[in-house]
Short mmCIF file of C-alpha atoms and ligand atoms in Angstrom, two decimals:
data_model
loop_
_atom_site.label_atom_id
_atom_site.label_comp_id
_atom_site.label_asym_id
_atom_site.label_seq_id
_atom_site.Cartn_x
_atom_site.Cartn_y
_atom_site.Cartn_z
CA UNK A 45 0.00 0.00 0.00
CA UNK A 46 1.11 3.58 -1.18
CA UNK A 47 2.39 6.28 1.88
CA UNK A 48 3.18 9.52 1.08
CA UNK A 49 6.10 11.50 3.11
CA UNK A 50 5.59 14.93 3.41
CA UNK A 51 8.73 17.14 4.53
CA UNK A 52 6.56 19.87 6.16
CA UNK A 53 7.66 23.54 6.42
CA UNK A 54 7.99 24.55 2.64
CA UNK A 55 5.83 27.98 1.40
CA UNK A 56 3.27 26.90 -1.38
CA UNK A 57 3.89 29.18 -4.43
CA UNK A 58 2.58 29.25 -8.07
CA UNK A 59 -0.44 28.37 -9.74
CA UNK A 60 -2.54 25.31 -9.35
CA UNK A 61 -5.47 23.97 -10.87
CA UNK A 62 -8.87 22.17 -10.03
CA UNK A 63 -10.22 18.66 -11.45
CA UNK A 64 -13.75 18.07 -12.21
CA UNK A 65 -16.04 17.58 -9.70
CA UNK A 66 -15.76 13.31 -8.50
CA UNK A 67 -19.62 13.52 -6.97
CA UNK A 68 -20.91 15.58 -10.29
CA UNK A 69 -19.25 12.94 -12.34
CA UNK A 70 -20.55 9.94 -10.20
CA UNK A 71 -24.50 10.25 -11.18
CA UNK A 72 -23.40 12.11 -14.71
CA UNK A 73 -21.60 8.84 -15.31
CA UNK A 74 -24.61 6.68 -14.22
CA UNK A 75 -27.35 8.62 -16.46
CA UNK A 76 -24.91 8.43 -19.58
CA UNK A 77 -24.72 5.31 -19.33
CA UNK A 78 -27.96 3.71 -17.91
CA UNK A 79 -30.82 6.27 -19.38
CA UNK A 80 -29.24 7.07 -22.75
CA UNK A 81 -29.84 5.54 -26.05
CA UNK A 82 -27.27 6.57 -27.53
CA UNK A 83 -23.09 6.91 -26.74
CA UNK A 84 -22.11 10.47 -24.61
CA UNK A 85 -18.61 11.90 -24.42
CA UNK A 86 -18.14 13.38 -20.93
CA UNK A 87 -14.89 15.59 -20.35
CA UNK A 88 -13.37 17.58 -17.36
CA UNK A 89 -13.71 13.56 -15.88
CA UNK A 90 -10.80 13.34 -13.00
CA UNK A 91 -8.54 9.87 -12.91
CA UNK A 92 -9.27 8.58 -9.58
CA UNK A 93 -10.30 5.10 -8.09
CA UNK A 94 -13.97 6.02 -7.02
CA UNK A 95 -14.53 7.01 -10.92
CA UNK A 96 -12.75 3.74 -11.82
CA UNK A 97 -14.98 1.68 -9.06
CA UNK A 98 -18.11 2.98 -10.70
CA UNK A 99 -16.58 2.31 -14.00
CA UNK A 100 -16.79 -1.20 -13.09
CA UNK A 101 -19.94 -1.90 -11.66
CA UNK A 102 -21.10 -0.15 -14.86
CA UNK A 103 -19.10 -2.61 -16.94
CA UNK A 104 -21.16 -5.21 -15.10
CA UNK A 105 -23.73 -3.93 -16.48
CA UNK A 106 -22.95 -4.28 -20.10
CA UNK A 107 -21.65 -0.78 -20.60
CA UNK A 108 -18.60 0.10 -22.23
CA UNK A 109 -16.46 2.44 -20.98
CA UNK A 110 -13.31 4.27 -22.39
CA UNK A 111 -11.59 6.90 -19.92
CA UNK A 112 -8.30 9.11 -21.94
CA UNK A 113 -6.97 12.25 -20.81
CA UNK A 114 -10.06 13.28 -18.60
CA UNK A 115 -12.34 12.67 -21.49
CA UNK A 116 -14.72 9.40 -20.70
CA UNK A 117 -16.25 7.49 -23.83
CA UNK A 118 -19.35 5.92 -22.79
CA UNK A 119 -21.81 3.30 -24.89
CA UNK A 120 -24.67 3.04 -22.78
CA UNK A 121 -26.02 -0.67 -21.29
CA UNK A 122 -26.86 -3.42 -23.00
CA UNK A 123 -30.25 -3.51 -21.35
CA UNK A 124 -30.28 -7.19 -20.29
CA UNK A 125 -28.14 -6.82 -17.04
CA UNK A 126 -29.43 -5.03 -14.17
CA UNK A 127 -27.58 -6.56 -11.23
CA UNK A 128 -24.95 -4.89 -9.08
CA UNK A 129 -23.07 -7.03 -7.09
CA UNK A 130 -21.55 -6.60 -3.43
CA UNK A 131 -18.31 -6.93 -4.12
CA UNK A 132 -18.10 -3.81 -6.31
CA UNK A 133 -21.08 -1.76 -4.40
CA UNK A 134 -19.21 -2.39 -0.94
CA UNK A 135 -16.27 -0.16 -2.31
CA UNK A 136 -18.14 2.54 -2.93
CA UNK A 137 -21.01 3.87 -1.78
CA UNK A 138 -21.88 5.84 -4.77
CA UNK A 139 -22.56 2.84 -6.83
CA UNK A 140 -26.35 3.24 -5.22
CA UNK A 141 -27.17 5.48 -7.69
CA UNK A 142 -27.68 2.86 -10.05
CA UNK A 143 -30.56 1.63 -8.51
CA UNK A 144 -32.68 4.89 -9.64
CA UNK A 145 -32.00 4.79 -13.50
CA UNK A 146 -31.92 0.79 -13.74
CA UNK A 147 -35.85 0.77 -12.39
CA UNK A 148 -36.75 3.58 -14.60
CA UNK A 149 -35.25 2.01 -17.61
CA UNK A 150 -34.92 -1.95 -17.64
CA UNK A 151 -38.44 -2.24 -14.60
CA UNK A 152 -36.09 -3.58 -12.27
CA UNK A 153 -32.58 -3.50 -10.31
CA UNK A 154 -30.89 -5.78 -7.84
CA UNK A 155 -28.31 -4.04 -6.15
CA UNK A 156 -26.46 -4.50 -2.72
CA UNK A 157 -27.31 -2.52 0.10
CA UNK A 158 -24.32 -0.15 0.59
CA UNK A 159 -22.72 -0.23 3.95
CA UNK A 160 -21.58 2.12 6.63
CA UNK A 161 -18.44 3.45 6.31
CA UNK A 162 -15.21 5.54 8.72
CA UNK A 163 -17.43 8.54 9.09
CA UNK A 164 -20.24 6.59 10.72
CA UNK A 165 -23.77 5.24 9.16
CA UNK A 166 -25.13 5.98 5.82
CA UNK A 167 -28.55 5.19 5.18
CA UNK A 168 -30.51 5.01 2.09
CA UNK A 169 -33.83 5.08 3.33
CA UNK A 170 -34.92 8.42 1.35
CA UNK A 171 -33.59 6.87 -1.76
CA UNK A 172 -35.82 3.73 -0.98
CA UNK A 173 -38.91 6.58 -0.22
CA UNK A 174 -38.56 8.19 -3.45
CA UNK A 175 -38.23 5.59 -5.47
CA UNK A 176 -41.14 3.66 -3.64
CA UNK A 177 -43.24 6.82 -4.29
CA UNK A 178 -42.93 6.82 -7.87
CA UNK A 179 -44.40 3.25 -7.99
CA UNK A 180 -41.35 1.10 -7.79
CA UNK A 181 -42.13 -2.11 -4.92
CA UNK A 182 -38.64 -2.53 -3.23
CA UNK A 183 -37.41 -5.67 -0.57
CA UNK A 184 -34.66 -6.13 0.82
CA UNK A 185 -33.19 -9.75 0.38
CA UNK A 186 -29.69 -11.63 1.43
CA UNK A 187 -28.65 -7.68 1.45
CA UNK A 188 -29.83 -6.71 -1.77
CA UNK A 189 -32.84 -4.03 -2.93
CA UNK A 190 -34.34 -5.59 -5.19
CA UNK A 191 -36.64 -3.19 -6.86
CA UNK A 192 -39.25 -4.12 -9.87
CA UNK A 193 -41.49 -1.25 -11.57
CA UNK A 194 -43.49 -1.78 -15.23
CA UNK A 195 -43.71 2.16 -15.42
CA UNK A 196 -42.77 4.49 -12.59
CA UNK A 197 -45.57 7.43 -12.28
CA UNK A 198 -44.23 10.71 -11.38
CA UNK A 199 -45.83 11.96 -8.28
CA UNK A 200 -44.70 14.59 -5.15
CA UNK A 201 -41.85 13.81 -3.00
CA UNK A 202 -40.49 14.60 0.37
CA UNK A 203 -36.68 14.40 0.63
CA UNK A 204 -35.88 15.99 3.67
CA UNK A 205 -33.90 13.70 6.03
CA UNK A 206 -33.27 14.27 10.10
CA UNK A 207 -30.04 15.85 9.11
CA UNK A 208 -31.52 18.22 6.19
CA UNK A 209 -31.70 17.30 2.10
CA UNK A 210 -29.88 14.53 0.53
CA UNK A 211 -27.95 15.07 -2.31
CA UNK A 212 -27.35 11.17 -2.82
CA UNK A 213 -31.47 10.68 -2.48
CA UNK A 214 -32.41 13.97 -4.58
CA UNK A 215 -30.18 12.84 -7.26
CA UNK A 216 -31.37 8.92 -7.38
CA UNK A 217 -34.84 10.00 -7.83
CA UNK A 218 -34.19 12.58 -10.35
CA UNK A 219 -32.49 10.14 -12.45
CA UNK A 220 -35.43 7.95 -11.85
CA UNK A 221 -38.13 10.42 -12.43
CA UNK A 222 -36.50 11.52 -15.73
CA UNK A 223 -38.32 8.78 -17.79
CA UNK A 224 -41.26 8.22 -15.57
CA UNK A 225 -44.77 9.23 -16.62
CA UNK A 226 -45.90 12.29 -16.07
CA UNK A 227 -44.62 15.04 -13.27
CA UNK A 228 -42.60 14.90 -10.42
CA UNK A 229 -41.78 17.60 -7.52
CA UNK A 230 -39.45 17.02 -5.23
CA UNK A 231 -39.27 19.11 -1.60
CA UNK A 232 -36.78 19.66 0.13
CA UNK A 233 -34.73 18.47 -2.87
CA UNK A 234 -30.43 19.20 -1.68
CA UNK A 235 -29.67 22.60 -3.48
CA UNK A 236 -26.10 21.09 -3.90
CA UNK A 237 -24.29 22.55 -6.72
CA UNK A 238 -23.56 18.59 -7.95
CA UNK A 239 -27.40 18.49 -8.46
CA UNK A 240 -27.48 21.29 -10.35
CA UNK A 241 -24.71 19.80 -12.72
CA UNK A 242 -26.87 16.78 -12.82
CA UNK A 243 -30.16 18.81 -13.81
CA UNK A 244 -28.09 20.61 -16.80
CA UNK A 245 -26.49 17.23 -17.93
CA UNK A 246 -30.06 15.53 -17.67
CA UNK A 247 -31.89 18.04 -19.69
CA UNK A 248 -28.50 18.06 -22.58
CA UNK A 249 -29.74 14.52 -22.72
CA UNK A 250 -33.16 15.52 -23.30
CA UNK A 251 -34.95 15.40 -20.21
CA UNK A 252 -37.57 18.34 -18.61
CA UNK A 253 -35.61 19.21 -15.05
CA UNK A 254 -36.44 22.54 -13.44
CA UNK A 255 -34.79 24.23 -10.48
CA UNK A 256 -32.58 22.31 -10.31
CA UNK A 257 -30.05 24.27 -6.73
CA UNK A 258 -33.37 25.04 -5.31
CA UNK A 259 -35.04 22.80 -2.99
CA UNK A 260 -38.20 22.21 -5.35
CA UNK A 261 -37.49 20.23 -8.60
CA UNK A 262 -39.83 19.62 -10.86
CA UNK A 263 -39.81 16.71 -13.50
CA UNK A 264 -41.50 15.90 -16.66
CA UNK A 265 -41.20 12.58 -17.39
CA UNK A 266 -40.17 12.32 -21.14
CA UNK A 267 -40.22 9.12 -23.00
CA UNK A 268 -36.69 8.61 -24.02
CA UNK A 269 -33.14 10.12 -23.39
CA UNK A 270 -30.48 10.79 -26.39
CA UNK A 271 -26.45 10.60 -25.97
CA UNK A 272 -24.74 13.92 -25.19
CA UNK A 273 -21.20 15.63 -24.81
CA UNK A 274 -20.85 17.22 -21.31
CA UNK A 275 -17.99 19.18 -19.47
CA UNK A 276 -18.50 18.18 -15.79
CA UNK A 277 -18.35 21.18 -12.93
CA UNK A 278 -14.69 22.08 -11.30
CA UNK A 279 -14.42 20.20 -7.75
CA UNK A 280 -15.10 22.73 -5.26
CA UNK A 281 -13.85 20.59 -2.44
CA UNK A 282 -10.51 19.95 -4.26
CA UNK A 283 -10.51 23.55 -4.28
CA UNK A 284 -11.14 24.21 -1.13
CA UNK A 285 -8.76 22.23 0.39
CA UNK A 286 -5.88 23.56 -2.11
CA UNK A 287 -7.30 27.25 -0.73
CA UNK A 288 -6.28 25.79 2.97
CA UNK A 289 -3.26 24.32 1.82
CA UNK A 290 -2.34 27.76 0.76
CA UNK A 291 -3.14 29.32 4.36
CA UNK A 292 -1.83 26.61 6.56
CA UNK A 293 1.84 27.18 4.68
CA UNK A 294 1.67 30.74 4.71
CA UNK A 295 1.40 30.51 1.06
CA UNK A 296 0.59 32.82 -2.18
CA UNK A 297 -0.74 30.63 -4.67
CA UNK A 298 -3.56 31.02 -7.42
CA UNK A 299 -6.08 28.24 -7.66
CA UNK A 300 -7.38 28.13 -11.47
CA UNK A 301 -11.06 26.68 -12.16
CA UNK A 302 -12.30 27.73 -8.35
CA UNK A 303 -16.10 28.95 -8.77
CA UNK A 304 -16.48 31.61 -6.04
CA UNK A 305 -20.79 30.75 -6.53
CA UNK A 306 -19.89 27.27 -5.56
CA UNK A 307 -17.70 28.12 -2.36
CA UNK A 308 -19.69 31.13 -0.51
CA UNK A 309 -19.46 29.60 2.92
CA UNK A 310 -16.26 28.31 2.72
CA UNK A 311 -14.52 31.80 1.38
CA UNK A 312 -16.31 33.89 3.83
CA UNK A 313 -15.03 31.72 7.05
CA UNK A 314 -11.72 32.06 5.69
CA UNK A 315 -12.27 35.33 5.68
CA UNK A 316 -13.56 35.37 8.72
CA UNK A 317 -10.35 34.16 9.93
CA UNK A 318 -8.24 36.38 8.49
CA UNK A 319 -6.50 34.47 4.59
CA UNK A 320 -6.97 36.83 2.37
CA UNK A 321 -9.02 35.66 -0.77
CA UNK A 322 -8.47 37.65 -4.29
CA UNK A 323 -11.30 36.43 -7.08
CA UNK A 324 -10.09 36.88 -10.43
CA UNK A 325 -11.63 35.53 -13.61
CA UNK A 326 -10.12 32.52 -13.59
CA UNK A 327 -9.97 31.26 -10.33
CA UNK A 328 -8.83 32.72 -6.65
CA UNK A 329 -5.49 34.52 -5.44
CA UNK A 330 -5.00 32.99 -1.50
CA UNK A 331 -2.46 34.89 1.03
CA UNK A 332 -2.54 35.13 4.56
CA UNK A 333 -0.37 38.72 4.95
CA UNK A 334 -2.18 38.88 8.76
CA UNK A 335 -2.44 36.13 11.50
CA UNK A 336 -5.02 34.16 11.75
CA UNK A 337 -7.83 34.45 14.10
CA UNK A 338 -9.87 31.51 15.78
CA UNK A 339 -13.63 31.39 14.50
CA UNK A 340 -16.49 28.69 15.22
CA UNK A 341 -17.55 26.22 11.98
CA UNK A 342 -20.74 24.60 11.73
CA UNK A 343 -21.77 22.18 8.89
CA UNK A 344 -24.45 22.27 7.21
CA UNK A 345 -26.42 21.39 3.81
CA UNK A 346 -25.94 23.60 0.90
CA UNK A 347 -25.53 26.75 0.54
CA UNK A 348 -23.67 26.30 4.15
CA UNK A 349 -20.74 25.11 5.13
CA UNK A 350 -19.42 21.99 3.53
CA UNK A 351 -18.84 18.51 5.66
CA UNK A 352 -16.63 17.62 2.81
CA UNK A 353 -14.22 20.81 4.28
CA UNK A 354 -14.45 20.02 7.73
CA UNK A 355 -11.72 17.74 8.81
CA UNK A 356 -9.76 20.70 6.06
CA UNK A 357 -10.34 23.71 8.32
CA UNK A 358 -10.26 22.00 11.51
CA UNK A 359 -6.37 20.89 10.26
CA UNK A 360 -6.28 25.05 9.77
CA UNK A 361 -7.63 26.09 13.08
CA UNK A 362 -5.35 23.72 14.88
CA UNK A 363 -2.69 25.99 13.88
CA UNK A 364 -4.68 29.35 14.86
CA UNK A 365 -3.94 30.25 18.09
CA UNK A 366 -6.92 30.47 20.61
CA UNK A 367 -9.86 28.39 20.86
CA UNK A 368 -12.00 27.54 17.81
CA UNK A 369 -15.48 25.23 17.74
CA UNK A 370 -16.26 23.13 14.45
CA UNK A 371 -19.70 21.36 15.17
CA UNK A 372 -20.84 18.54 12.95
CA UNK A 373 -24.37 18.50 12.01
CA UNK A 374 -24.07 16.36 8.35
CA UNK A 375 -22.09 13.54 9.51
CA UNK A 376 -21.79 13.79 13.80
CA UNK A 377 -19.42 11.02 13.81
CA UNK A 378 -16.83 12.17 11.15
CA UNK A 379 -14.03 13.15 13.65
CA UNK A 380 -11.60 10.33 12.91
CA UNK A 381 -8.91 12.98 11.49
CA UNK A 382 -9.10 14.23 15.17
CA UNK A 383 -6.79 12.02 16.95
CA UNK A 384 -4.26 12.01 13.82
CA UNK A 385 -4.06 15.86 14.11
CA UNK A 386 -3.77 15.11 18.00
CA UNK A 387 -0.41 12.66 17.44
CA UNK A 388 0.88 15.58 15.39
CA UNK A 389 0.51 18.10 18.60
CA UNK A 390 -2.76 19.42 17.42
CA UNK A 391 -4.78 19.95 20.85
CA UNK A 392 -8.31 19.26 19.68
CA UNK A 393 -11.35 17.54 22.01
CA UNK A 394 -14.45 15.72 20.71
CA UNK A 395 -17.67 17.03 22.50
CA UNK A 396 -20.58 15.39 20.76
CA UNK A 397 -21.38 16.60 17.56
CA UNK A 398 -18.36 19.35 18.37
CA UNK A 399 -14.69 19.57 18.59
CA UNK A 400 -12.99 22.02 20.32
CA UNK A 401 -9.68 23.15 18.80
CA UNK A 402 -7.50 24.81 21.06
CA UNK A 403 -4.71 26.65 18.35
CA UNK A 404 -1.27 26.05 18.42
CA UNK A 405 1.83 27.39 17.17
CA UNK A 406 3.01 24.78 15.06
CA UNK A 407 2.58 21.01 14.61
CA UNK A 408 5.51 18.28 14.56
CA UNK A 409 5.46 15.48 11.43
CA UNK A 410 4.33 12.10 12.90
CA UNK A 411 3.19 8.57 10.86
CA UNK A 412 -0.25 8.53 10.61
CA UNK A 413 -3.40 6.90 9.10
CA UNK A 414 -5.85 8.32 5.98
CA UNK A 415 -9.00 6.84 7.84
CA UNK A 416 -11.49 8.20 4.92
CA UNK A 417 -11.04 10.90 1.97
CA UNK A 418 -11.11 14.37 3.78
CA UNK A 419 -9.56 13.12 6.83
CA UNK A 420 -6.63 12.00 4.60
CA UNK A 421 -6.57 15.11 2.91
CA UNK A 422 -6.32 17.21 6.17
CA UNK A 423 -3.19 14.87 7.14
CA UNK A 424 -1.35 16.12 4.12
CA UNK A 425 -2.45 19.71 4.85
CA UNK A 426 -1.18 19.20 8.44
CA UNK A 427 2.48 17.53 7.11
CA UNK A 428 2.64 20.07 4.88
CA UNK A 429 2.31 22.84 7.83
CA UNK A 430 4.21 20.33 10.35
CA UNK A 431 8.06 20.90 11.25
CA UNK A 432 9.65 17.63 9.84
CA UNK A 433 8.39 14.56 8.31
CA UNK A 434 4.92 13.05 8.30
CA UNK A 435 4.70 9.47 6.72
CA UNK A 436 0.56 9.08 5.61
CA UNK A 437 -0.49 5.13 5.18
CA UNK A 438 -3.72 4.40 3.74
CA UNK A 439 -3.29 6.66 1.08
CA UNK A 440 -5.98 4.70 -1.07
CA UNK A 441 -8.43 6.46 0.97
CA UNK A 442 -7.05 9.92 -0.60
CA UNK A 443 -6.56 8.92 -3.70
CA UNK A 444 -10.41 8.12 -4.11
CA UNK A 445 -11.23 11.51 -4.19
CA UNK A 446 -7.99 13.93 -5.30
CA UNK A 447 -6.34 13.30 -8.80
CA UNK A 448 -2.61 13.62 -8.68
CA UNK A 449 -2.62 15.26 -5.53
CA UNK A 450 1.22 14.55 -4.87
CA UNK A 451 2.55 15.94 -8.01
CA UNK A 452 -0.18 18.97 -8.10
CA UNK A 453 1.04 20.60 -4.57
CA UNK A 454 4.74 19.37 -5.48
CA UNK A 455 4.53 22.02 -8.49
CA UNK A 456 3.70 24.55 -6.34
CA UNK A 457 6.34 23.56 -3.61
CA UNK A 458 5.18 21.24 -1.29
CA UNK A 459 7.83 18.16 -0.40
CA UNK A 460 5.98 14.93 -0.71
CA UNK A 461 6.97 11.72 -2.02
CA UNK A 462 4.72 8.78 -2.83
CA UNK A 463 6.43 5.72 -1.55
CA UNK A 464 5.05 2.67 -3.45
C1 LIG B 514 -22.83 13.24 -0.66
C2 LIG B 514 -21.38 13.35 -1.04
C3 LIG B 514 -20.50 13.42 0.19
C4 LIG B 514 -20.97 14.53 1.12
C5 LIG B 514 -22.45 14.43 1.39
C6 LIG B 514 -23.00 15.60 2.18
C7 LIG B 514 -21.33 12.12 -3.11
C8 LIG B 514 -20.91 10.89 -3.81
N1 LIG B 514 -21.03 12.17 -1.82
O1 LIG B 514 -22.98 12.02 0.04
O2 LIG B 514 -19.16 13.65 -0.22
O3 LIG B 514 -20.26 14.46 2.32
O4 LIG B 514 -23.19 14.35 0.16
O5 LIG B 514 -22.77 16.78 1.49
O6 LIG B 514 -21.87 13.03 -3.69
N2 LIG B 514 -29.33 10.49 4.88
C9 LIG B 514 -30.42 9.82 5.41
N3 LIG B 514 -31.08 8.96 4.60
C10 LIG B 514 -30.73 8.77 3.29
C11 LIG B 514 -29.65 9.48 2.77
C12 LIG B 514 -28.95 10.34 3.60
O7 LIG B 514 -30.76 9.97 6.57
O8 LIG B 514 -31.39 7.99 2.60
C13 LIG B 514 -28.59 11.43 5.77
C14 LIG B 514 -27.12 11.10 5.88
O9 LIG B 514 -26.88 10.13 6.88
C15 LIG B 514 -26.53 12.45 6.20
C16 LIG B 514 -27.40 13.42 5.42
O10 LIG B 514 -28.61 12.70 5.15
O11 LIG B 514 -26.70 12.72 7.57
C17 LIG B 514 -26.81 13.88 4.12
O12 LIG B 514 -26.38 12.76 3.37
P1 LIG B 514 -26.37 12.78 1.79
O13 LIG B 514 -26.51 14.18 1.30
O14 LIG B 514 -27.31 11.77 1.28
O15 LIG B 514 -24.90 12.28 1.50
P2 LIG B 514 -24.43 11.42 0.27
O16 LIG B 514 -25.27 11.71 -0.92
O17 LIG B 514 -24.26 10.01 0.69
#
C-alpha cells in the first residue's frame, strides 16, 4: 500500500489547478450510461479510483467504458443486465445510484445494500422513499434491494432527512423520475451545486428538469433520453482544500477553475479568519499577509458550510492560536482525522457533535493513518504545515477523491513523495 512523506515547512507558491467535480461525475456517469440511447462523451472527468470503481460496476452492467486524458467514452447498457453485485457496491457507496436509472429504464434493479463506512452510518432510506413513491415495490433480500417497476408514475416527494436534504437521495430520484410518466416535484430536494450539474447534464440529454439548486425540482417525465457531450463542474472541495493548503503554509498561490458561486461559505469563514481571498476571472489569489484568528464552523447542507471541508479547516484552526469550535451537524461522527491531528501536537477535544480546537503554534510530522477521503486530505495539509516529516499510510483512501494530488502541490512547492 502507497504512503506519502511529506517534509513539512515549505511555502506553497505558483499556480494550481482544479479537477472536475468526483460527486458531479458519479450520477453524470450513471445517467450516460444507464438512461441514454445513444453513446455520450463526458470531459473535465478526474482519474481517480472512485470514478474507476463505478466504471466497473457499470461494466457489469454491459456498458462500455473508455476513460483518456479526462475525457470518458461511454456506450450506454446493453439492457439485459441489471444486477450490481456486493463486491463492487461495498467499495463505494456511490454505486447506489444505479438503482434509480436501472428501475426507470430496464423495470427492475438488484443491487447491494451499501454499507456504513469511517465517518459513521449511511442510510438510504430516502432513496428507498422516493423511489417507492414513484411506484417502484422494493425488498430487501440476502442484502440486496431488489426493486421491480413496469412504469414508474411521477408523483410529489419529500426528501428531507433528520439531518436536512440529501444530495445522494435527490439525485437517485431525479435520475429515476426523468423517464417516468408524467410530473414529479421534489421538496426539500439538496440545493447542492452537484445536483445542479446533474439537472443541466439531464436536460443536454433531453430530459424536462427545473430548479434544479433550489429545494423544489420539478420533473417531466419524457419518453426517451439521447447521448450527449458534457464538461462536468470544477471540484469545489478539491478547491477548497488547495485554498487551505495555501493558508496553513503561509502561502501565495492562485487556484485556477475555483467557482467563487460554488464556495460562498467556505470563502467567507476564511475570511472570517483572516487568509486573504483575491477572485479573479479565472480562479482565486490565496495569502494570509495577517495572522489568523480563531472562528467557530458549523456544517451544514448547501448553501452552508461543507462537511466535505471540515476535517480541512479544523487541520487550519489547529494551527490558529486560541480556541475555535467546528460542530458537525451532516455527519456527527466524522471526527476520525481528530486524533491524527492530535499525534501531530494538534490539541483538539471531541464534545458530541463538536470539537474544540484549542490553536497552536506549530505542529511536529508524525506517521499517521488516511481513515477516509477528507480526513486524509487534512493529514497532508497538516504535514505540509508540520516541522519535519509526516509518513501518511492508507493513502488509497485519498486517492479516491484527489487526482494527482502529490505531483499537483509538489509544483507549487510542497515536499511529498509517494512511496510505493
Ligand atoms: C454526498 C457526497 C458526500 C458529502 C455528502 C454531504 C457524493 C458521492 N457524496 O454524500 O461527499 O459528504 O453528500 O454533502 O456526492 N441520509 C439519510 N437517509 C438517506 C440518505 C442520507 O438519513 O437515505 C442522511 C445522511 O446520513 C446524512 C445526510 O442525510 O446525515 C446527508 O447525506 P447525503 O446528502 O445523502 O450524503 P451522500 O449523498 O451520501
Amino acid at each position: 500500500m502507497d504512503k506519502l512523506i511529506v517534509q513539512g515547512g515549505r511555502r506553497l507558491k505558483g499556480t494550481v489547478s482544479v479537477s472536475g467535480s468526483k460527486n458531479a461525475a458519479l450520477p453524470i456517469i450513471v445517467a450516460a450510461t444507464i438512461l441514454a440511447e445513444q453513446p455520450s462523451t463526458l470531459r473535465n472527468i478526474p482519474d481517480l479510483m472512485d470514478l474507476q470503481t463505478l466504471c466497473h460496476v457499470l461494466e457489469g452492467l454491459g456498458a462500455r467504458l473508455q476513460f483518456e486524458s479526462g475525457t470518458l467514452s461511454i456506450e450506454p447498457i446493453d439492457q439485459k443486465t441489471y444486477q450490481a453485485p456486493y463486491d463492487l457496491v461495498r467499495k463505494m457507496r456511490a454505486s447506489i445510484y444505479v438503482l434509480g436509472p436501472l428501475i426507470t429504464k430496464l423495470g427492475r434493479a438488484k443491487v447491494s445494500f451499501p454499507g456504513g463506512c469511517a465517518i459513521g452510518p449511511r442510510p438510504v432510506d430516502l432513496h428507498l422513499k422516493g423511489l417507492k413513491a414513484l411506484g417502484a415495490t422494493i425488498e430487501i433480500e440476502g442484502g440486496y434491494i431488489l426493486a421491480k417497476a413496469d412504469q414508474l408514475i411521477g408523483t410529489e416527494i419529500e426528501l428531507k432527512g433528520t439531518n436536512g436534504s440529501s444530495v445522494g437521495a435527490t439525485a437517485n430520484v431525479m435520475m429515476a423520475a426523468v423517464l417516468a410518466k408524467g410530473i414529479t416535484t421534489i421538496r426539500d430536494a439538496a440545493c447542492e451545486p452537484e445536483i445542479v450539474d446533474l439537472a443541466n447534464f439531464l436536460n443536454k440529454m433531453g430530459a424536462q428538469v427545473s430548479g434544479g439548486g433550489t429545494a423544489t425540482v420539478t420533473i417531466h417525465g419524457v419518453e426517451e433520453l439521447h447521448g450527449t457531450n458534457y464538461a462536468v463542474i470544477p471540484d469545489r472541495i478539491e478547491a477548497g482544500t488547495f485554498m487551505i493548503a495555501g493558508a496553513v503554509t503561509n502561502g501565495d498561490i492562485f487556484i485556477n477553475n475555483a467557482i467563487p458561486t460554488h464556495m460562498e461559505a467556505l470563502a467567507e469563514k476564511l475570511c472570517q479568519i483572516g487568509v486573504q481571498l483575491d477572485w479573479q476571472e479565472k480562479g482565486v489569489h490565496i495569502t494570509t499577509p495577517n495572522p489568523l484568528v480563531p472562528a467557530d464552523v458549523g456544517t451544514d447542507v448547501y448553501p452552508g458550510f461543507p462537511t466535505d471541508m471540515q476535517a480541512q479547516i479544523m487541520g487550519l484552526m489547529a494551527l490558529t492560536p486560541g480556541m475555535s469550535v467546528i460542530t458537525e451537524s451532516i455527519f456527527p461522527d466524522r471526527f476520525m482525522h481528530v486524533s491524527e491531528l492530535n499525534r501531530m501536537g494538534a490539541k483538539i477535544l471531541i464534545d458530541g457533535d463538536s470539537a474544540v480546537i484549542h490553536g497552536v503554534n506549530s505542529l511536529s510530522g508524525a506517521p499517521v493513518m488516511a481513515s477516509d477521503l477528507r480526513a486524509g486530505a487534512v493529514l497532508i495539509l497538516a504535514g505540509m504545515a508540520a516541522k519535519g516529516e509526516t509518513v501518511i499510510s492508507r493513502v488509497y483512501h485519498i486517492d479516491r477523491g484527489y487526482e494527482k494530488i502529490e505531483k499537483k502541490l509538489t509544483n507549487i512547492g510542497a515536499d511529498i513523495v509517494r512511496q510505493k
